[in-house]
Amino acid sequence: MTGKGDLILGIETSCDDTSLALVDEGGHVISEKTINQFDIHSGYGGVYPELASRAHVHALLPAVRSVLDDAQVEGPDLRAIGVTRGPGLIGSLLAGVNFAAGLAAGWNVPIYGVNHLRGHLRSVDLEERRLTYPALVLLVSGGHTFLAYLKEQQSIELLGSTRDDSVGESYDKVARMMDLGFPGGPAVDKLAKTGTPQVRFPRPLIKEGFEFSFSGLKSSVARHLKQNPDENHADVCAAFVEACIEVLMTKSRRALRQYPSKSFAIVGGVAASPQIRQEALQLAQEEGAILCLPPLKWAADNGAMIALAAWDYVRNDWPQTLKAETRIPISQI
Ligand code: KG4
Ligand code: ZN
């Protein structure tokens, strides 16, 4: 039984998932409801922002009813509400932030605006505390790619991020070139497993530092497909995935050597890739770090990670911030 003040409601609407969850202080997910919008956007090959915000508005009220009923709690009994304030699509963020503000006023509970990337960082501790510090974190999502060194939970040092496309974005764009549907990451990943690389795509910036660049790699795939229209798409996907993983792992290895870490975490939607999970395990073992991954279900965008991040605000007495923002400097996550 959960009592008064035991749970935080997390609300995530930064892109195309309406996801709400009730989470206790230990990171256990007591109830959760996620409504994805794949059917709405699949015809466009990407997220159609205006349709995304409208769909959030429709989905939010039934979703909050559902998580409260499942956990058998009432809104005013919650400890707080955490809502994604950014970065993300402004219309989608506004739908979530305004809805959350209305609930907080009506229930008279505190509300915290949570950075979406901080949410992903915290996803690794959902259901079970995994991360030990110092930790190296590789974030690979549809909107971002970066390596960060966390000496402790609150000290986040950004080592390098992408100069252009994120990894997830390049997976999605390669999927679009092959008509694999949306979202493209899981489809490319699945097809890649059935193929064998016949070509070696470039490994951008692999020899230096911690910055990434994936837009050239994506263009190489496009050029290759144009010049070799008969080549098996599974083989092309395998060659593309091989290049992505080699870049991600080489830079992570470099970082683990330069920044001694007890644990190595990979978070964000692309962390759902079984191939990346497997390679990361090997890398962590070789470098003497413990691999920490969010449970598969919590790798992609979800309200549970936002609720867990909001617990940090409650525990540390951080001020409430509630402004929807499309861009927040990573230094402020
Ligand atoms: O973290 P996320 O849910 O949303 C953002 O914050 O952007 O990440 C979504 C991204 C998409 O680009 C999607 O194609 C990719 O994660 N993704 C995958 C897999 N599952 C989702 N990429 C590769 N392999 C997967 N299994
Ligand atoms: Zn995300």
PDB file of C-alpha atoms and ligand atoms in Angstrom, residues 116 120 141-143 168-169 171-172 183-186 189 268-270 272-273 299-301, ligand 1:
ATOM      1  CA  HIS A 116      14.458  15.691 -20.443  1.00  0.00           C
ATOM      2  CA  HIS A 120      17.331   9.925 -19.357  1.00  0.00           C
ATOM      3  CA  SER A 141      18.593   9.368 -28.304  1.00  0.00           C
ATOM      4  CA  GLY A 142      16.654  10.724 -31.245  1.00  0.00           C
ATOM      5  CA  GLY A 143      17.521  14.311 -30.352  1.00  0.00           C
ATOM      6  CA  GLY A 168      18.935   8.037 -33.366  1.00  0.00           C
ATOM      7  CA  GLU A 169      18.237  10.648 -36.019  1.00  0.00           C
ATOM      8  CA  TYR A 171      19.063   5.568 -37.766  1.00  0.00           C
ATOM      9  CA  ASP A 172      15.670   7.150 -38.512  1.00  0.00           C
ATOM     10  CA  PRO A 183      10.403   5.044 -35.840  1.00  0.00           C
ATOM     11  CA  GLY A 184      13.242   3.678 -37.889  1.00  0.00           C
ATOM     12  CA  GLY A 185      15.812   2.738 -35.242  1.00  0.00           C
ATOM     13  CA  PRO A 186      14.351  -0.611 -34.195  1.00  0.00           C
ATOM     14  CA  ASP A 189      18.632  -2.591 -35.968  1.00  0.00           C
ATOM     15  CA  GLY A 268      18.286   7.086 -24.433  1.00  0.00           C
ATOM     16  CA  GLY A 269      16.151   5.366 -27.058  1.00  0.00           C
ATOM     17  CA  VAL A 270      19.084   3.878 -28.990  1.00  0.00           C
ATOM     18  CA  ALA A 272      17.338  -0.296 -26.557  1.00  0.00           C
ATOM     19  CA  SER A 273      19.464  -1.717 -29.380  1.00  0.00           C
ATOM     20  CA  ALA A 299      15.300   3.332 -22.501  1.00  0.00           C
ATOM     21  CA  ALA A 300      12.905   5.308 -24.705  1.00  0.00           C
ATOM     22  CA  ASP A 301      11.055   8.429 -23.546  1.00  0.00           C
TER      23      ASP A 301
HETATM   24  O1  KG4 B   1      15.138   8.720 -26.221  1.00  0.00           O
HETATM   25  P1  KG4 B   1      14.144   8.602 -27.316  1.00  0.00           P
HETATM   26  O2  KG4 B   1      12.928   7.748 -27.057  1.00  0.00           O
HETATM   27  O3  KG4 B   1      13.628  10.001 -27.772  1.00  0.00           O
HETATM   28  C1  KG4 B   1      14.425  11.151 -27.775  1.00  0.00           C
HETATM   29  O4  KG4 B   1      14.669  11.702 -26.683  1.00  0.00           O
HETATM   30  O5  KG4 B   1      14.835  11.521 -28.886  1.00  0.00           O
HETATM   31  O6  KG4 B   1      14.929   8.048 -28.575  1.00  0.00           O
HETATM   32  C2  KG4 B   1      14.277   7.804 -29.782  1.00  0.00           C
HETATM   33  C3  KG4 B   1      15.289   7.288 -30.783  1.00  0.00           C
HETATM   34  C4  KG4 B   1      14.728   7.200 -32.186  1.00  0.00           C
HETATM   35  O7  KG4 B   1      15.655   7.797 -33.070  1.00  0.00           O
HETATM   36  C5  KG4 B   1      14.605   5.694 -32.414  1.00  0.00           C
HETATM   37  O8  KG4 B   1      14.718   5.336 -33.775  1.00  0.00           O
HETATM   38  C6  KG4 B   1      15.770   5.174 -31.595  1.00  0.00           C
HETATM   39  O9  KG4 B   1      15.724   5.954 -30.420  1.00  0.00           O
HETATM   40  N1  KG4 B   1      15.645   3.745 -31.250  1.00  0.00           N
HETATM   41  C7  KG4 B   1      16.523   2.799 -31.637  1.00  0.00           C
HETATM   42  C8  KG4 B   1      16.035   1.573 -31.147  1.00  0.00           C
HETATM   43  N2  KG4 B   1      14.879   1.822 -30.464  1.00  0.00           N
HETATM   44  C9  KG4 B   1      14.666   3.171 -30.536  1.00  0.00           C
HETATM   45  N3  KG4 B   1      17.652   2.889 -32.356  1.00  0.00           N
HETATM   46  C10 KG4 B   1      18.325   1.745 -32.604  1.00  0.00           C
HETATM   47  N4  KG4 B   1      17.929   0.543 -32.179  1.00  0.00           N
HETATM   48  C11 KG4 B   1      16.802   0.390 -31.457  1.00  0.00           C
HETATM   49  N5  KG4 B   1      16.422  -0.831 -31.040  1.00  0.00           N
END
